[in-house]
Amino acid sequence: MLVSALNIVINGLLLGGLYALVAMGLNLQYGVARVLNIAHGEFIMLGAFITWAMYTKFGINPLLSIVIVGPIVFIIGFIIQRTLFTSLRTSAPSQPAFEGSSMLASFGLLFIIQNVALIIWGGDMRAYSYYNFGINLGGAVFAANRLIALIFAVVIGIAFYIFLVRTRIGKAIRAAAEDPTTAGIMGVNINLVLALCFGLGAVMAGLAGVFLSMCFPIYPVMGLEYLIITLIVVVLGGLGSIPGSFIGGFILGLIGSAVSSWQPSLALAAYYFIFMLLLIIRPKGILGK
Amino acid sequence: MRNKSIMFMVSLLLVLVLMALSLFVACPAPAKDKIVVGMSRPLSGPLAIIGDSAFRPIYETWVPMVNADGGIYMSKYGKYLPIELKIYDDKSDVGTMTRLTEKLILEDKVDFLWPACGTSFVFGQAPIANKYGYVLVTAEGGATTIKEALPSLPYLFVSLSFSDWYEVPVLAGILAEQGVKTAYVVYIADLHGIEYSGVFGIELPKKGIQIVGNVSVPPDLKDFAPVITDAMNSGADAFLCEGYPDQVLPAMGTSIALGYNPKVWLGGPGANFGFFHTAFGPAVEGVTCWAVANRKTSPAMKEMYDLLYEGKPEDVHDWWGHPLYWASLDIWKAAVEKVGSTDQDALREVLATTKLDTVLGPTWFTMFGDGGGLMAYESHTGEVGQWINGELEVVGYTGIEETLPNYKATADFVYPKPLWPAPAE
Amino acid sequence: MDIIRGVFKMPRLWWLISLILLVLLATLPLYGSAYTVILITAIIMYVILTVSWTMFFAPTGYLSLATAAFFGIGIYTMAILGEQLPLLPAVIAGGLVSFVVALIVGAITLRLRGVYFTIFTFGLVELIKHLLLFWEINVTGTRGRFVVLENNNTIFGVILGIFVVLMLTYYLLRRSKYGLALRSIGENEEAAAHLGVNVNLLKVFTFALSAFFMGAAGAIMATRWTYVDPYVAFNVLHSFLPVLMAIFGGMSQLYSPIIGAVIFAYIEEQLLTRFPEYFMLIFGVILVVAILYLPNGLVGLVRKWWQKGLREENVNS
Amino acid sequence: MSILEGEGVTKYFGGLAAVSDVDFHVDQSEIVGLIGPNGAGKTTLFNTISAAIAPRPGVIRFKGKRITGLKPYQVCRMGIARTFQSVKVFNNMPVFENVRLGSFFGTATRMSSAESAKEAEELLDFVGLSAMNTTLAGDLTLVNQKRLEVARALATKPELLLIDELMAGLNNTEVAQAMKLVTSIRDKGITIFMIEHVMKAIMGVCDRIMVLHHGVKIAEGTPQQVATSQTVVEVYLGE
């Protein structure tokens, strides 16, 4: 009984770490740049595929490809924000109008990125084995690669939070999240900050893709599936709350793990049910303002 | 300025008229110099994973091969005609697939129809093909329910193996011979999974194998640890995971990580692909799956595999579906050449009544009354495979060749499965 | 020019044009090819989804992504009732079931605004899909359902009928005081409530009304698909496409979403058949460009040119 | 006779009492002013009357009938209309439609399209906006938007009109016009309860004034009495 409870908790945390990382990225993009990025899952896919290609073609350690994936997706995200979304933002008559149009534009991005990936890599499923052996913790056994993924996700998540709270540019980002107009007046280069945020959000997704590829099979059309879970996490934690997303990821992981140990075919229904219940009871999310 | 707005209106009108016209104008049929084959395939969307790895590499190899010999000999025209493929993208949507299928039939008036991808798509497409009297030899997709529909679908010929008709009785025979007593079943929560779960429930107890666990998982479930833990606790001899690669790969990874070593570990459809081997390396040793043939099966099979996989990574190998898809094209070509024209009714007649040579050997369809047919299980060269020394071998049980004459086991079943190797790092 | 302008202001002429177009459409099976009927059926399906989505979104500003849910409910209703009921009652039943579900969902989601409402409705599609899947597997044990295949011309007639009823409903709603009240809700819900508008009831009812048409469209389309399981019926594409089509065409006029849906669906058909390998790529680029350069949709752009032309002409004269 | 009565009306936001145990009454055809420093709870009190929020605890009666727990639209149809502190006109709708909405939905009886059009024209004339019938409400100046809000509220045929800071931000001439408007509304037989910061105006038009401070009613009486009240002067000077 105790072991199975421990199993549920550990499995929940392992899955939750990945959710948390992806959700933080999406929340950064929505919270600051106000773009509900439907193409967020595509950056996960890009991260995963670049890692897979590096590992299988050149034998590069998946963990090392963090330094390759990070800059690549950052630059892509940065450029997209500087061109597409900046142009939409300046021409939008109102905030809600921008949120609507940017969401739809990101939908277009999803199509484009996915099709390019299909052309480059084909539609086949890919997988590789990395650190796939069991680790025993108090009777509960789980895969080493997922523990690695969890540790990295948590470290990156916390490092990012410290960056937001402690550094000058981090403070500028938070100021912009609070109030873009005032931040602009106070000497923050708002366009730069937004592009930075979007790029960093993409990096979170890309890195999550790196870790994900170590544990699960990957394919070019995987993005939307992860996006849906990410959306749930973001709302669960509160739109615009970075720590909320972090915690929300773990909560959803735990819920999923608990429900699938009882009735696996209901795990996803449970996600949506809890998510919709929360929306009704507390739409601002757990840590939302 | 008046001109500008009028110009605009006129050009807009022109565009609209042109669009309307292009709806109605059908191209006149030119003299017969090729055979046009139409397909609605999932080139984008979630099913692209299946389509791209299953039937697509087959037709992309098979058609150029046939065309290199000049094509198909059509006695009506007294010459060889090359095959031209007309492929549309149904974006993995059934509604779009049904529409594009009718476009191929009605507007493009293709000579022949080749199949859409996936069981539910076949179910959607078959009644339409039937309605217009087009023969449909399927590739991906097949299920027990098709047997109920077959009597009313005379133009449908199903070639892929599926649960009760082909695979599970053979599996049950193998397991029973080895002395398996208990089995734990995990299945994907869709048409495909429910079917296997049901057939396991019938066929395994027939051979005295008790099912001690029967769990469904939704198609997008990521975390298999709770399921594997439950299976481990059940202590079953055989672990049977029936899903797609999306389920089989994580189930395998989790089994290795948790050190779950049942005596039989089956992962169907998923473990039969090359990428399963590249993903797990030596750990695949002893894993069971559905398989039809490998290079040792016959010289014809070796030739096919060499042609199909030459210069390609191991990832794209498929020892289950590929030979059957290839055979379905072989039998289609043989039948078309026998007919010598694009007459669908004659083609149906030949397919329904004749034994024809394919890569499998003599191949024919078992007909359901006046309806359609399933590829005869006696034509199959294999049903169950096992990874042995890094190769996927076809396995069987004592006396299987007596019931299935084409069947050729290429190795003996290894029981129990060796333990997962210790971590390499 | 003045004549043309004057003519276009005459509502009676609009009625006449609509009627002529309608008669042309209704008699399509007599002169159009069989595939034209099928293609137009699919396009009208998109038009119905787009217009009924717009019916709720345009005045109120509530962006719903539940279209696929109501469409899917219609499909499933037909799959279950199709053999017991004649075609028309089954289609209406599909609409009614969607209507009732939308009433319940609407009543629950009243509090939600903006992106929260959007995400909730998106989750609804997935929730219904997974619950139905669970139900089919564990309770009824059904492995997908076959739907009776209908004659394509019958399907075309029914879907055209749904379209006409929808357009009349939308036209009357826009003109009525309730249309005015819906717009006031979109502008400022609080002020509307204090002016005596029963905001909640009106919102929920309109939401359910739009769901009725989505459900009816789903029910009739199911007879074209012949085979239905939860994954087939609840496809998120059916939530997103109507939104994109409406944005593409614009929403200011009664006819703008129709134009958006027709042109969009036509482009899609061309891409799927002519450039199947690059469908998503080209589609994505068109989408991004449309959003960047057509903030008020195609119709908005045309009207802008049109008005600019008129203005400059007046200056010249 | 009191058309509006409140007993022990209280409203907490979090731990803070925005309105605390306030008793009040407004008599038929009276103009009652509600004043107090910023954050005194004036708008919150209005919100409880118009049913935007429910008092807890507390009871509000309109023409002897309990209205707490009703919805805003119900209260409106019973005969209570309001304007807003921060203007809430329907920006993208023409002025005329703004007013018509009130007569369509806010009245107790159904009204035909022709009647409501006539009504709306009269009311726009009454507040001096008849020339701007087709202008979008969002394009009006602030003072005109405030007039529009009054016309829109009147279209619901209220017996009691709650006016929230009609004169903030207006110049002297405009304030004088607004004062005239308020009295002429009363002359139509409509009771008025108004929040106002412009002292000259409130002293000029009100029959009676209530003073709120930190959610508590600290004074009530004629303009004269309130102006000379020691507590009131202290509250305002103490700011």
PDB file of C-alpha atoms in Angstrom, chain D residues 56-231:
ATOM      1  CA  ARG D  56     -24.443  40.779   3.479  1.00  0.00           C
ATOM      2  CA  PRO D  57     -26.041  41.261   5.878  1.00  0.00           C
ATOM      3  CA  GLY D  58     -28.670  43.887   5.196  1.00  0.00           C
ATOM      4  CA  VAL D  59     -31.990  44.376   3.505  1.00  0.00           C
ATOM      5  CA  ILE D  60     -32.998  46.846   0.812  1.00  0.00           C
ATOM      6  CA  ARG D  61     -36.634  47.536  -0.045  1.00  0.00           C
ATOM      7  CA  PHE D  62     -37.967  49.300  -3.093  1.00  0.00           C
ATOM      8  CA  LYS D  63     -41.561  50.496  -2.845  1.00  0.00           C
ATOM      9  CA  GLY D  64     -41.915  48.209   0.156  1.00  0.00           C
ATOM     10  CA  LYS D  65     -40.681  45.143  -1.730  1.00  0.00           C
ATOM     11  CA  ARG D  66     -37.476  43.421  -0.780  1.00  0.00           C
ATOM     12  CA  ILE D  67     -34.981  43.599  -3.668  1.00  0.00           C
ATOM     13  CA  THR D  68     -31.900  42.034  -2.137  1.00  0.00           C
ATOM     14  CA  GLY D  69     -31.053  38.822  -3.923  1.00  0.00           C
ATOM     15  CA  LEU D  70     -32.574  39.915  -7.203  1.00  0.00           C
ATOM     16  CA  LYS D  71     -30.590  40.195 -10.418  1.00  0.00           C
ATOM     17  CA  PRO D  72     -29.631  43.591 -11.878  1.00  0.00           C
ATOM     18  CA  TYR D  73     -32.040  43.242 -14.791  1.00  0.00           C
ATOM     19  CA  GLN D  74     -34.930  42.478 -12.448  1.00  0.00           C
ATOM     20  CA  VAL D  75     -34.193  45.495 -10.285  1.00  0.00           C
ATOM     21  CA  CYS D  76     -33.957  47.598 -13.417  1.00  0.00           C
ATOM     22  CA  ARG D  77     -37.337  46.410 -14.658  1.00  0.00           C
ATOM     23  CA  MET D  78     -38.853  47.188 -11.245  1.00  0.00           C
ATOM     24  CA  GLY D  79     -37.924  50.821 -11.779  1.00  0.00           C
ATOM     25  CA  ILE D  80     -34.404  51.496 -10.558  1.00  0.00           C
ATOM     26  CA  ALA D  81     -31.987  52.838 -13.171  1.00  0.00           C
ATOM     27  CA  ARG D  82     -28.411  53.949 -12.742  1.00  0.00           C
ATOM     28  CA  THR D  83     -25.448  55.648 -14.363  1.00  0.00           C
ATOM     29  CA  PHE D  84     -21.838  54.743 -13.776  1.00  0.00           C
ATOM     30  CA  GLN D  85     -18.936  56.523 -12.147  1.00  0.00           C
ATOM     31  CA  SER D  86     -16.650  55.533 -14.997  1.00  0.00           C
ATOM     32  CA  VAL D  87     -18.740  55.921 -18.114  1.00  0.00           C
ATOM     33  CA  LYS D  88     -20.018  52.663 -19.568  1.00  0.00           C
ATOM     34  CA  VAL D  89     -21.667  53.582 -22.835  1.00  0.00           C
ATOM     35  CA  PHE D  90     -21.658  51.033 -25.660  1.00  0.00           C
ATOM     36  CA  ASN D  91     -18.817  52.554 -27.630  1.00  0.00           C
ATOM     37  CA  ASN D  92     -19.380  50.870 -30.959  1.00  0.00           C
ATOM     38  CA  MET D  93     -23.126  51.360 -31.065  1.00  0.00           C
ATOM     39  CA  PRO D  94     -24.793  54.577 -32.297  1.00  0.00           C
ATOM     40  CA  VAL D  95     -26.154  56.930 -29.644  1.00  0.00           C
ATOM     41  CA  PHE D  96     -29.695  56.176 -30.694  1.00  0.00           C
ATOM     42  CA  GLU D  97     -29.270  52.398 -30.240  1.00  0.00           C
ATOM     43  CA  ASN D  98     -27.732  52.935 -26.812  1.00  0.00           C
ATOM     44  CA  VAL D  99     -30.936  54.564 -25.671  1.00  0.00           C
ATOM     45  CA  ARG D 100     -33.265  52.174 -27.453  1.00  0.00           C
ATOM     46  CA  LEU D 101     -31.706  49.243 -25.654  1.00  0.00           C
ATOM     47  CA  GLY D 102     -32.931  50.715 -22.360  1.00  0.00           C
ATOM     48  CA  SER D 103     -36.485  51.107 -23.601  1.00  0.00           C
ATOM     49  CA  PHE D 104     -36.517  47.618 -25.136  1.00  0.00           C
ATOM     50  CA  PHE D 105     -35.333  45.727 -22.112  1.00  0.00           C
ATOM     51  CA  GLY D 106     -35.496  47.936 -19.039  1.00  0.00           C
ATOM     52  CA  THR D 107     -39.193  48.685 -18.923  1.00  0.00           C
ATOM     53  CA  ALA D 108     -41.732  46.570 -17.139  1.00  0.00           C
ATOM     54  CA  THR D 109     -44.008  46.480 -20.177  1.00  0.00           C
ATOM     55  CA  ARG D 110     -43.149  45.367 -23.705  1.00  0.00           C
ATOM     56  CA  MET D 111     -42.590  48.114 -26.169  1.00  0.00           C
ATOM     57  CA  SER D 112     -42.941  48.054 -29.924  1.00  0.00           C
ATOM     58  CA  SER D 113     -40.107  49.085 -32.169  1.00  0.00           C
ATOM     59  CA  ALA D 114     -41.872  52.286 -33.216  1.00  0.00           C
ATOM     60  CA  GLU D 115     -42.693  53.278 -29.656  1.00  0.00           C
ATOM     61  CA  SER D 116     -39.143  52.738 -28.503  1.00  0.00           C
ATOM     62  CA  ALA D 117     -37.802  54.790 -31.399  1.00  0.00           C
ATOM     63  CA  LYS D 118     -40.104  57.660 -30.520  1.00  0.00           C
ATOM     64  CA  GLU D 119     -39.181  57.364 -26.868  1.00  0.00           C
ATOM     65  CA  ALA D 120     -35.473  57.366 -27.647  1.00  0.00           C
ATOM     66  CA  GLU D 121     -35.741  60.454 -29.817  1.00  0.00           C
ATOM     67  CA  GLU D 122     -37.612  62.335 -27.116  1.00  0.00           C
ATOM     68  CA  LEU D 123     -35.080  61.395 -24.474  1.00  0.00           C
ATOM     69  CA  LEU D 124     -32.106  62.369 -26.628  1.00  0.00           C
ATOM     70  CA  ASP D 125     -33.824  65.669 -27.206  1.00  0.00           C
ATOM     71  CA  PHE D 126     -34.389  65.981 -23.468  1.00  0.00           C
ATOM     72  CA  VAL D 127     -30.690  65.593 -22.626  1.00  0.00           C
ATOM     73  CA  GLY D 128     -29.629  67.680 -25.615  1.00  0.00           C
ATOM     74  CA  LEU D 129     -28.129  65.005 -27.850  1.00  0.00           C
ATOM     75  CA  SER D 130     -30.711  64.918 -30.613  1.00  0.00           C
ATOM     76  CA  ALA D 131     -28.172  66.135 -33.174  1.00  0.00           C
ATOM     77  CA  MET D 132     -25.949  63.125 -32.549  1.00  0.00           C
ATOM     78  CA  ASN D 133     -28.398  60.340 -33.153  1.00  0.00           C
ATOM     79  CA  THR D 134     -26.193  58.326 -35.444  1.00  0.00           C
ATOM     80  CA  THR D 135     -22.814  59.104 -33.915  1.00  0.00           C
ATOM     81  CA  LEU D 136     -21.035  56.153 -32.314  1.00  0.00           C
ATOM     82  CA  ALA D 137     -21.191  56.539 -28.542  1.00  0.00           C
ATOM     83  CA  GLY D 138     -17.443  56.071 -28.309  1.00  0.00           C
ATOM     84  CA  ASP D 139     -16.892  59.167 -30.426  1.00  0.00           C
ATOM     85  CA  LEU D 140     -18.789  61.467 -28.042  1.00  0.00           C
ATOM     86  CA  THR D 141     -17.059  63.836 -25.633  1.00  0.00           C
ATOM     87  CA  LEU D 142     -17.055  62.816 -21.989  1.00  0.00           C
ATOM     88  CA  VAL D 143     -19.808  65.240 -21.057  1.00  0.00           C
ATOM     89  CA  ASN D 144     -22.004  63.974 -23.854  1.00  0.00           C
ATOM     90  CA  GLN D 145     -21.323  60.380 -22.877  1.00  0.00           C
ATOM     91  CA  LYS D 146     -22.536  61.217 -19.387  1.00  0.00           C
ATOM     92  CA  ARG D 147     -25.678  62.765 -20.840  1.00  0.00           C
ATOM     93  CA  LEU D 148     -26.135  59.668 -22.950  1.00  0.00           C
ATOM     94  CA  GLU D 149     -25.923  57.499 -19.841  1.00  0.00           C
ATOM     95  CA  VAL D 150     -28.685  59.581 -18.261  1.00  0.00           C
ATOM     96  CA  ALA D 151     -30.867  59.297 -21.348  1.00  0.00           C
ATOM     97  CA  ARG D 152     -30.218  55.591 -21.534  1.00  0.00           C
ATOM     98  CA  ALA D 153     -31.152  55.133 -17.876  1.00  0.00           C
ATOM     99  CA  LEU D 154     -34.309  57.205 -18.347  1.00  0.00           C
ATOM    100  CA  ALA D 155     -35.311  55.011 -21.262  1.00  0.00           C
ATOM    101  CA  THR D 156     -35.958  52.198 -18.798  1.00  0.00           C
ATOM    102  CA  LYS D 157     -38.766  54.361 -17.339  1.00  0.00           C
ATOM    103  CA  PRO D 158     -37.381  54.368 -13.813  1.00  0.00           C
ATOM    104  CA  GLU D 159     -39.074  55.637 -10.706  1.00  0.00           C
ATOM    105  CA  LEU D 160     -35.725  55.957  -8.993  1.00  0.00           C
ATOM    106  CA  LEU D 161     -32.559  57.073 -10.736  1.00  0.00           C
ATOM    107  CA  LEU D 162     -29.131  56.484  -9.222  1.00  0.00           C
ATOM    108  CA  ILE D 163     -26.620  58.983 -10.609  1.00  0.00           C
ATOM    109  CA  ASP D 164     -22.965  58.278  -9.897  1.00  0.00           C
ATOM    110  CA  GLU D 165     -20.771  61.398 -10.280  1.00  0.00           C
ATOM    111  CA  LEU D 166     -22.444  63.048 -13.204  1.00  0.00           C
ATOM    112  CA  MET D 167     -20.432  66.240 -12.891  1.00  0.00           C
ATOM    113  CA  ALA D 168     -16.871  65.101 -12.282  1.00  0.00           C
ATOM    114  CA  GLY D 169     -14.583  66.684 -14.843  1.00  0.00           C
ATOM    115  CA  LEU D 170     -17.139  69.170 -16.193  1.00  0.00           C
ATOM    116  CA  ASN D 171     -16.534  72.949 -16.432  1.00  0.00           C
ATOM    117  CA  ASN D 172     -18.734  75.501 -14.721  1.00  0.00           C
ATOM    118  CA  THR D 173     -21.192  75.983 -17.574  1.00  0.00           C
ATOM    119  CA  GLU D 174     -21.533  72.241 -17.993  1.00  0.00           C
ATOM    120  CA  VAL D 175     -22.090  71.766 -14.273  1.00  0.00           C
ATOM    121  CA  ALA D 176     -24.876  74.333 -14.382  1.00  0.00           C
ATOM    122  CA  GLN D 177     -26.469  72.505 -17.333  1.00  0.00           C
ATOM    123  CA  ALA D 178     -26.184  69.214 -15.508  1.00  0.00           C
ATOM    124  CA  MET D 179     -27.836  70.673 -12.394  1.00  0.00           C
ATOM    125  CA  LYS D 180     -30.710  71.863 -14.557  1.00  0.00           C
ATOM    126  CA  LEU D 181     -30.947  68.414 -16.083  1.00  0.00           C
ATOM    127  CA  VAL D 182     -31.170  66.797 -12.649  1.00  0.00           C
ATOM    128  CA  THR D 183     -33.979  69.070 -11.485  1.00  0.00           C
ATOM    129  CA  SER D 184     -35.906  68.616 -14.697  1.00  0.00           C
ATOM    130  CA  ILE D 185     -35.679  64.840 -14.291  1.00  0.00           C
ATOM    131  CA  ARG D 186     -37.161  65.221 -10.845  1.00  0.00           C
ATOM    132  CA  ASP D 187     -39.866  67.394 -12.360  1.00  0.00           C
ATOM    133  CA  LYS D 188     -40.850  64.385 -14.450  1.00  0.00           C
ATOM    134  CA  GLY D 189     -41.660  62.727 -11.132  1.00  0.00           C
ATOM    135  CA  ILE D 190     -38.530  60.602 -10.907  1.00  0.00           C
ATOM    136  CA  THR D 191     -36.832  60.250  -7.556  1.00  0.00           C
ATOM    137  CA  ILE D 192     -33.082  60.854  -7.590  1.00  0.00           C
ATOM    138  CA  PHE D 193     -30.295  59.447  -5.449  1.00  0.00           C
ATOM    139  CA  MET D 194     -26.956  60.903  -6.512  1.00  0.00           C
ATOM    140  CA  ILE D 195     -23.292  60.625  -5.649  1.00  0.00           C
ATOM    141  CA  GLU D 196     -21.451  63.845  -6.277  1.00  0.00           C
ATOM    142  CA  HIS D 197     -18.135  65.469  -5.458  1.00  0.00           C
ATOM    143  CA  VAL D 198     -18.950  68.921  -6.818  1.00  0.00           C
ATOM    144  CA  MET D 199     -20.175  70.546  -3.603  1.00  0.00           C
ATOM    145  CA  LYS D 200     -21.729  73.557  -5.265  1.00  0.00           C
ATOM    146  CA  ALA D 201     -23.913  71.254  -7.333  1.00  0.00           C
ATOM    147  CA  ILE D 202     -24.951  68.955  -4.574  1.00  0.00           C
ATOM    148  CA  MET D 203     -25.743  71.796  -2.209  1.00  0.00           C
ATOM    149  CA  GLY D 204     -27.744  73.437  -4.984  1.00  0.00           C
ATOM    150  CA  VAL D 205     -30.037  70.616  -6.069  1.00  0.00           C
ATOM    151  CA  CYS D 206     -30.407  68.216  -3.146  1.00  0.00           C
ATOM    152  CA  ASP D 207     -33.271  68.164  -0.694  1.00  0.00           C
ATOM    153  CA  ARG D 208     -31.309  66.014   1.688  1.00  0.00           C
ATOM    154  CA  ILE D 209     -27.713  64.769   1.950  1.00  0.00           C
ATOM    155  CA  MET D 210     -26.139  61.628   3.455  1.00  0.00           C
ATOM    156  CA  VAL D 211     -22.458  61.469   4.333  1.00  0.00           C
ATOM    157  CA  LEU D 212     -20.474  58.221   4.277  1.00  0.00           C
ATOM    158  CA  HIS D 213     -17.024  57.816   5.785  1.00  0.00           C
ATOM    159  CA  HIS D 214     -15.151  54.502   5.880  1.00  0.00           C
ATOM    160  CA  GLY D 215     -18.400  52.778   5.027  1.00  0.00           C
ATOM    161  CA  VAL D 216     -20.280  54.285   7.952  1.00  0.00           C
ATOM    162  CA  LYS D 217     -23.014  56.873   7.717  1.00  0.00           C
ATOM    163  CA  ILE D 218     -21.738  59.780   9.799  1.00  0.00           C
ATOM    164  CA  ALA D 219     -24.266  62.493   9.037  1.00  0.00           C
ATOM    165  CA  GLU D 220     -27.578  63.139   7.322  1.00  0.00           C
ATOM    166  CA  GLY D 221     -29.738  66.206   6.894  1.00  0.00           C
ATOM    167  CA  THR D 222     -30.516  69.196   4.731  1.00  0.00           C
ATOM    168  CA  PRO D 223     -27.620  70.713   2.783  1.00  0.00           C
ATOM    169  CA  GLN D 224     -27.478  73.412   5.423  1.00  0.00           C
ATOM    170  CA  GLN D 225     -27.241  70.997   8.335  1.00  0.00           C
ATOM    171  CA  VAL D 226     -24.604  68.873   6.644  1.00  0.00           C
ATOM    172  CA  ALA D 227     -22.492  71.845   5.634  1.00  0.00           C
ATOM    173  CA  THR D 228     -22.343  73.068   9.221  1.00  0.00           C
ATOM    174  CA  SER D 229     -21.914  69.646  10.824  1.00  0.00           C
ATOM    175  CA  GLN D 230     -18.725  69.458  12.868  1.00  0.00           C
ATOM    176  CA  THR D 231     -18.075  65.778  12.043  1.00  0.00           C
TER     177      THR D 231
END
